[in-house]
Structures are given as structure tokens and as C-alpha cells.
Amino acid sequence: MARKKKYDKLFTPFKIKHVELKNRLVKSSQWFIYLEPDGSIGDRFVKFYESIAKGGVGLIILEETVTDYPLGCSNIPHPRLDDDKYIPGWKRVAEAIHKYGAKCFVQLTHAGPAHKMAIDGQQPVAPSAIDPPAEPFLDKARELTIPEIKAIQEKWAQGALRAKKAGVDGVEIHLAHYALGNAFLSRWQNRRHDEYGCDSLENRARFGVEIIRRVRELCGDDFIIGCRMSAREWGIELGTTNEEAVEFAKMFEKAGLDYIQSSGYGYKEFWCCWAPQQMYWPEPLPVTKEFRDRIPTGAMLPEAEAIRKAVSIPVSSANGYNYDSAADAINKDRVDLIWMGRNLMVDPAYPKKLEEGRIEDIRPCTRCMHCVGKLWENVPIECRWNAFMGHEYEIGDGQDFEPAKKKKKVMVVGVGP
């Protein structure tokens, strides 16, 4: 079946600086816990991402990786780039992805206030020592000193240099959600009164700006530097507004950033707005009223669009797209790229099937949240509708199955994974 014309622009090549992507579909950074116990990369990790690349996506953002171990971890194991010994594993991943014509960036993060004392006994760190929001699994953070801030920034940049040595095409600096990068941006979390403090937008952005500049200094102009940032914080007084995020984005671009992935975060009743399907019922009315009409049209699209209008670098959006809403956002130039997460977990061949006009063959994500449940358990992520996921290194990925030569009538009794 021929592909409908409204999807054509999704499959046009697109350049982030000098790096050309074969289409506008991007695998977003998600944490899958497919690592070896020491945080190194083995066959399971490599084969999973190879399967995503094989399915036709243009770019893969490799999951959030720490450069300050273990303080930078929200849980263990975490992908690592805090030592040269991890470079060979990342090289394997990059080569597996490049084999299928896709590009790859590594997201670099620091948990900051999301670090748990149960990991290693260390108190989490943040711009300011404030009580965490209502989530019971968080510990109170201590305030970072200036020398500690500088040390963390340098570790971040050295991790980016290791990523370049491994052959990946770029890095994505994590400045979003309940992590250290966003904590400096958020007026609610940042109560300091120094050069990294809350008294001006420039001071709040300084932590991220200096990381971007240092990565550029170490890695050069031939290496892509992007960031994932919260374009808005919901549910808490003094949370970042979209207007403030627009100003941050302009500062990051001036510092040398090559693209922005616009996300968002919420607190209290808005806690899981990054997974809006979790917010239907029995969540309070303000939540459902705010997000009900945003699904499946891209839950964070309006905030991303505001940023795109203010900068000259590419801006992308994630959270709850299907193929129709993705095409609509691209065709109307609301964003430049579409980040997809769970859609590609359920069906890695989603891009290939859409490009070939085989929409009826796409296995849809039902937003059942089974994968997120595994994340909270801190065990390898599974998909209720894709039994191959995470087991590609053992049984393949299911993309090459041929139709049965002898067809039979089969009754399936019962449901479940």
C-alpha cells in the first residue's frame, strides 16, 4: 500500500548542523536497565538498540548516562561514561546503530536531588538544601559548594569527550525533570544567591551554559551538543514557566547548543505529566482538564512550539504522539523532529512500516504503563505487547519473521504477557 502524502515530510532528510538524519523520527532517551552489573555494556544493551536502528528510525538518543558515579545515579545500574574503560562498550553500540544508517547521541545526566541515599549512603546534592516534594522515595538534598559545582561540570564534559572517542555522533545534556541540570533552572529548587543562584535568569542558566561551553571546548565544532530541557514545570509554586524556558533556550543556543528537545515536569498532582496516560482517573480535575485534550497530539507540543519560535536551532518534542499527530506537528512546522519512546518499544519497525504505507501492520502502544511499572521496580524494562524487547540478544527481535507456509486457525485463550 502506498504511503499517504501527509506522512511524506516525516521521511525527508534533516540536518542537525553537519549531521544528516534520514528522517524526522527520533528514539527518545529512556532507561531500560539492560546493563551488566557494573554498568558496562554487553550484548543485551547492544542488540536492543540495534533492533531500534534496524526498524528505520533516523536518530537514537542513548539512555541517560552518568559521568559522576555513584552520586550522579538515581538508581543502579546506570550506563556510565565516568571512566575510559566504558568506551569500548559504547563503541559497539555506535557501530551497531550506524550499520542501519541511523545516527546516535548519548544523553548525559546527573541525578542531583533524585539520587537515593540507599545506593551508597551519600546525601543527594542540589543547588539548595530544600525538602523534596511529596514523593516519599526522595531524600533531602544538601547544597553544593562552588568547587563541587565546577567538579561536576568538568566530569560532565569529560564524559562527552569519551562519547566522542567511542564514535557516537553527539551528546544530549540532560537539563530536565527532577535532576540536577533542571534544579538550577527551577526557581523552586534554586534558592541560592550567588552566580548560580535564583536572582536572575542568567544565573539560573549558568550551570547549563558552562557545561555546554566546556563540552564544545573539549569536543570541537564537529560534535553535536543538544539538550533536553523542561519547557515548563506544573503543579508547584515558583516552577519554571514556559516564558522563562524560552529565555533559557536562547542562552543555551548562544552558548553553542545545536538542538533542543523540549520536555516538561510536574509535581504533586501533576507528577507524571511526562507520562500523561497515567493521569486520566482518579486524578484531580485540574490535571485532567490541562492534559486530556493534549493526548495523543503531543502533550508538551505547545511549550516546544514557543521555544522553536524563539531560536534558530532545531527543536523537537515528545510525549504521546501517534503517526497522525506527529505528521501534523511536522507539516505545520510546529517542531522540527518528533521524539518517540514507547511507540518504538512496542514496535521497533514503526518507522519502516509507516514509511512503506503499512499502517495496519504497526503494533500500537496501548499506554498500559507496564514498562513504567518495571522502571519503578528497578528491574529490566519489559513491554506487555512486545515479548522480544530486552531479549533480542537471545531470541532475535521478531522483525524478520516470514509468514507461515501452512496457515491454521488458532484460538488464543486468556490474555497477558
mmCIF file of N, CA and C in Angstrom, residues 73-141:
data_model
loop_
_atom_site.group_PDB
_atom_site.id
_atom_site.type_symbol
_atom_site.label_atom_id
_atom_site.label_comp_id
_atom_site.label_asym_id
_atom_site.label_seq_id
_atom_site.Cartn_x
_atom_site.Cartn_y
_atom_site.Cartn_z
ATOM 1 N N CYS A 73 23.779 8.974 40.069
ATOM 2 C CA CYS A 73 22.784 7.941 39.744
ATOM 3 C C CYS A 73 21.501 8.139 40.540
ATOM 4 N N SER A 74 20.381 7.913 39.905
ATOM 5 C CA SER A 74 19.108 7.846 40.622
ATOM 6 C C SER A 74 18.816 6.419 41.057
ATOM 7 N N ASN A 75 19.378 5.471 40.351
ATOM 8 C CA ASN A 75 19.315 4.054 40.702
ATOM 9 C C ASN A 75 20.546 3.377 40.121
ATOM 10 N N ILE A 76 20.752 2.136 40.476
ATOM 11 C CA ILE A 76 21.873 1.347 39.956
ATOM 12 C C ILE A 76 21.317 0.015 39.458
ATOM 13 N N PRO A 77 21.791 -0.497 38.302
ATOM 14 C CA PRO A 77 22.883 0.016 37.472
ATOM 15 C C PRO A 77 22.446 1.147 36.553
ATOM 16 N N HIS A 78 23.397 1.990 36.217
ATOM 17 C CA HIS A 78 23.197 3.109 35.297
ATOM 18 C C HIS A 78 24.278 3.038 34.228
ATOM 19 N N PRO A 79 23.966 3.375 32.982
ATOM 20 C CA PRO A 79 25.041 3.486 31.991
ATOM 21 C C PRO A 79 26.081 4.499 32.464
ATOM 22 N N ARG A 80 27.338 4.242 32.132
ATOM 23 C CA ARG A 80 28.418 5.073 32.672
ATOM 24 C C ARG A 80 29.384 5.533 31.582
ATOM 25 N N LEU A 81 29.886 6.757 31.780
ATOM 26 C CA LEU A 81 30.982 7.285 30.971
ATOM 27 C C LEU A 81 31.923 8.087 31.868
ATOM 28 N N ASP A 82 32.111 7.587 33.083
ATOM 29 C CA ASP A 82 32.986 8.264 34.040
ATOM 30 C C ASP A 82 34.410 7.726 33.996
ATOM 31 N N ASP A 83 34.668 6.770 33.094
ATOM 32 C CA ASP A 83 35.989 6.157 33.009
ATOM 33 C C ASP A 83 36.204 5.682 31.572
ATOM 34 N N ASP A 84 37.455 5.718 31.123
ATOM 35 C CA ASP A 84 37.766 5.280 29.756
ATOM 36 C C ASP A 84 37.431 3.813 29.509
ATOM 37 N N LYS A 85 37.346 3.023 30.563
ATOM 38 C CA LYS A 85 37.092 1.594 30.375
ATOM 39 C C LYS A 85 35.715 1.320 29.775
ATOM 40 N N TYR A 86 34.815 2.318 29.814
ATOM 41 C CA TYR A 86 33.478 2.122 29.253
ATOM 42 C C TYR A 86 33.406 2.475 27.770
ATOM 43 N N ILE A 87 34.447 3.066 27.228
ATOM 44 C CA ILE A 87 34.423 3.490 25.826
ATOM 45 C C ILE A 87 34.199 2.321 24.863
ATOM 46 N N PRO A 88 34.868 1.174 25.022
ATOM 47 C CA PRO A 88 34.651 0.077 24.062
ATOM 48 C C PRO A 88 33.197 -0.376 23.964
ATOM 49 N N GLY A 89 32.491 -0.416 25.084
ATOM 50 C CA GLY A 89 31.086 -0.809 25.043
ATOM 51 C C GLY A 89 30.244 0.165 24.242
ATOM 52 N N TRP A 90 30.478 1.458 24.457
ATOM 53 C CA TRP A 90 29.743 2.460 23.695
ATOM 54 C C TRP A 90 30.099 2.413 22.215
ATOM 55 N N LYS A 91 31.336 2.065 21.919
ATOM 56 C CA LYS A 91 31.740 1.930 20.514
ATOM 57 C C LYS A 91 30.951 0.813 19.841
ATOM 58 N N ARG A 92 30.734 -0.284 20.541
ATOM 59 C CA ARG A 92 29.930 -1.381 19.991
ATOM 60 C C ARG A 92 28.521 -0.907 19.651
ATOM 61 N N VAL A 93 27.930 -0.128 20.550
ATOM 62 C CA VAL A 93 26.571 0.363 20.316
ATOM 63 C C VAL A 93 26.535 1.275 19.095
ATOM 64 N N ALA A 94 27.475 2.216 19.034
ATOM 65 C CA ALA A 94 27.503 3.157 17.912
ATOM 66 C C ALA A 94 27.649 2.428 16.580
ATOM 67 N N GLU A 95 28.517 1.441 16.527
ATOM 68 C CA GLU A 95 28.721 0.697 15.287
ATOM 69 C C GLU A 95 27.471 -0.079 14.891
ATOM 70 N N ALA A 96 26.786 -0.663 15.872
ATOM 71 C CA ALA A 96 25.565 -1.416 15.577
ATOM 72 C C ALA A 96 24.473 -0.509 15.025
ATOM 73 N N ILE A 97 24.371 0.700 15.554
ATOM 74 C CA ILE A 97 23.359 1.657 15.093
ATOM 75 C C ILE A 97 23.708 2.203 13.714
ATOM 76 N N HIS A 98 24.956 2.568 13.526
ATOM 77 C CA HIS A 98 25.382 3.146 12.242
ATOM 78 C C HIS A 98 25.221 2.160 11.086
ATOM 79 N N LYS A 99 25.276 0.886 11.396
ATOM 80 C CA LYS A 99 25.141 -0.146 10.363
ATOM 81 C C LYS A 99 23.826 -0.019 9.601
ATOM 82 N N TYR A 100 22.796 0.526 10.252
ATOM 83 C CA TYR A 100 21.478 0.653 9.628
ATOM 84 C C TYR A 100 21.184 2.086 9.179
ATOM 85 N N GLY A 101 22.204 2.922 9.132
ATOM 86 C CA GLY A 101 22.023 4.273 8.614
ATOM 87 C C GLY A 101 21.440 5.265 9.592
ATOM 88 N N ALA A 102 21.317 4.884 10.855
ATOM 89 C CA ALA A 102 20.831 5.804 11.881
ATOM 90 C C ALA A 102 22.011 6.486 12.567
ATOM 91 N N LYS A 103 21.754 7.621 13.188
ATOM 92 C CA LYS A 103 22.741 8.321 13.993
ATOM 93 C C LYS A 103 22.421 8.109 15.471
ATOM 94 N N CYS A 104 23.404 8.416 16.327
ATOM 95 C CA CYS A 104 23.157 8.230 17.758
ATOM 96 C C CYS A 104 23.861 9.302 18.579
ATOM 97 N N PHE A 105 23.151 9.801 19.586
ATOM 98 C CA PHE A 105 23.699 10.695 20.591
ATOM 99 C C PHE A 105 23.535 10.017 21.951
ATOM 100 N N VAL A 106 24.399 10.346 22.902
ATOM 101 C CA VAL A 106 24.285 9.837 24.269
ATOM 102 C C VAL A 106 23.759 10.953 25.165
ATOM 103 N N GLN A 107 22.727 10.665 25.935
ATOM 104 C CA GLN A 107 22.258 11.645 26.913
ATOM 105 C C GLN A 107 23.095 11.531 28.185
ATOM 106 N N LEU A 108 23.660 12.647 28.615
ATOM 107 C CA LEU A 108 24.476 12.698 29.829
ATOM 108 C C LEU A 108 23.684 13.392 30.929
ATOM 109 N N THR A 109 23.668 12.778 32.112
ATOM 110 C CA THR A 109 22.817 13.286 33.183
ATOM 111 C C THR A 109 23.530 13.257 34.519
ATOM 112 N N HIS A 110 22.946 13.927 35.474
ATOM 113 C CA HIS A 110 23.342 13.835 36.881
ATOM 114 C C HIS A 110 22.059 13.871 37.690
ATOM 115 N N ALA A 111 21.840 12.851 38.519
ATOM 116 C CA ALA A 111 20.586 12.748 39.262
ATOM 117 C C ALA A 111 20.373 13.924 40.200
ATOM 118 N N GLY A 112 21.457 14.424 40.804
ATOM 119 C CA GLY A 112 21.307 15.537 41.733
ATOM 120 C C GLY A 112 20.346 15.205 42.852
ATOM 121 N N PRO A 113 19.229 15.940 42.985
ATOM 122 C CA PRO A 113 18.285 15.686 44.080
ATOM 123 C C PRO A 113 17.556 14.354 43.973
ATOM 124 N N ALA A 114 17.631 13.687 42.816
ATOM 125 C CA ALA A 114 16.967 12.392 42.650
ATOM 126 C C ALA A 114 17.841 11.216 43.080
ATOM 127 N N HIS A 115 19.090 11.488 43.459
ATOM 128 C CA HIS A 115 19.954 10.418 43.989
ATOM 129 C C HIS A 115 19.366 9.901 45.299
ATOM 130 N N LYS A 116 19.473 8.597 45.507
ATOM 131 C CA LYS A 116 18.913 7.981 46.713
ATOM 132 C C LYS A 116 20.031 7.535 47.646
ATOM 133 N N MET A 117 19.900 7.869 48.911
ATOM 134 C CA MET A 117 20.921 7.514 49.888
ATOM 135 C C MET A 117 21.068 6.009 50.020
ATOM 136 N N ALA A 118 20.014 5.267 49.675
ATOM 137 C CA ALA A 118 20.079 3.808 49.761
ATOM 138 C C ALA A 118 21.128 3.230 48.819
ATOM 139 N N ILE A 119 21.525 3.977 47.799
ATOM 140 C CA ILE A 119 22.513 3.481 46.839
ATOM 141 C C ILE A 119 23.877 3.334 47.482
ATOM 142 N N ASP A 120 24.327 4.397 48.149
ATOM 143 C CA ASP A 120 25.703 4.403 48.664
ATOM 144 C C ASP A 120 25.867 5.183 49.958
ATOM 145 N N GLY A 121 24.781 5.650 50.537
ATOM 146 C CA GLY A 121 24.864 6.408 51.781
ATOM 147 C C GLY A 121 25.124 7.886 51.599
ATOM 148 N N GLN A 122 25.443 8.325 50.377
ATOM 149 C CA GLN A 122 25.690 9.744 50.145
ATOM 150 C C GLN A 122 24.371 10.509 50.038
ATOM 151 N N GLN A 123 24.340 11.675 50.656
ATOM 152 C CA GLN A 123 23.176 12.542 50.554
ATOM 153 C C GLN A 123 23.102 13.125 49.150
ATOM 154 N N PRO A 124 21.914 13.203 48.561
ATOM 155 C CA PRO A 124 21.797 13.814 47.238
ATOM 156 C C PRO A 124 22.205 15.279 47.276
ATOM 157 N N VAL A 125 22.529 15.819 46.110
ATOM 158 C CA VAL A 125 23.009 17.194 46.023
ATOM 159 C C VAL A 125 22.091 18.016 45.129
ATOM 160 N N ALA A 126 22.061 19.316 45.389
ATOM 161 C CA ALA A 126 21.191 20.221 44.649
ATOM 162 C C ALA A 126 21.730 21.640 44.789
ATOM 163 N N PRO A 127 21.174 22.575 44.033
ATOM 164 C CA PRO A 127 21.591 23.964 44.215
ATOM 165 C C PRO A 127 21.354 24.459 45.636
ATOM 166 N N SER A 128 20.246 23.991 46.241
ATOM 167 C CA SER A 128 19.883 24.428 47.583
ATOM 168 C C SER A 128 19.376 23.251 48.396
ATOM 169 N N ALA A 129 19.524 23.343 49.706
ATOM 170 C CA ALA A 129 19.045 22.297 50.611
ATOM 171 C C ALA A 129 17.585 22.567 50.938
ATOM 172 N N ILE A 130 16.697 21.914 50.214
ATOM 173 C CA ILE A 130 15.269 22.079 50.450
ATOM 174 C C ILE A 130 14.632 20.710 50.598
ATOM 175 N N ASP A 131 13.479 20.689 51.250
ATOM 176 C CA ASP A 131 12.757 19.431 51.384
ATOM 177 C C ASP A 131 12.239 18.997 50.022
ATOM 178 N N PRO A 132 12.305 17.698 49.720
ATOM 179 C CA PRO A 132 11.804 17.224 48.425
ATOM 180 C C PRO A 132 10.295 17.356 48.361
ATOM 181 N N PRO A 133 9.731 17.282 47.150
ATOM 182 C CA PRO A 133 8.273 17.286 47.038
ATOM 183 C C PRO A 133 7.679 16.044 47.680
ATOM 184 N N ALA A 134 6.393 15.847 47.502
ATOM 185 C CA ALA A 134 5.662 14.855 48.285
ATOM 186 C C ALA A 134 6.089 13.411 48.054
ATOM 187 N N GLU A 135 6.857 13.127 46.985
ATOM 188 C CA GLU A 135 7.213 11.746 46.695
ATOM 189 C C GLU A 135 7.998 11.145 47.866
ATOM 190 N N PRO A 136 7.550 10.039 48.429
ATOM 191 C CA PRO A 136 8.157 9.506 49.653
ATOM 192 C C PRO A 136 9.508 8.847 49.450
ATOM 193 N N PHE A 137 9.895 8.570 48.205
ATOM 194 C CA PHE A 137 11.145 7.843 47.981
ATOM 195 C C PHE A 137 12.343 8.779 47.822
ATOM 196 N N LEU A 138 12.155 10.080 47.985
ATOM 197 C CA LEU A 138 13.242 11.037 47.817
ATOM 198 C C LEU A 138 13.821 11.453 49.164
ATOM 199 N N ASP A 139 15.127 11.688 49.178
ATOM 200 C CA ASP A 139 15.812 12.154 50.379
ATOM 201 C C ASP A 139 16.096 13.650 50.252
ATOM 202 N N LYS A 140 16.253 14.313 51.385
ATOM 203 C CA LYS A 140 16.572 15.738 51.362
ATOM 204 C C LYS A 140 17.989 15.933 50.841
ATOM 205 N N ALA A 141 18.147 16.857 49.907
ATOM 206 C CA ALA A 141 19.452 17.129 49.309
ATOM 207 C C ALA A 141 20.216 18.163 50.129
#
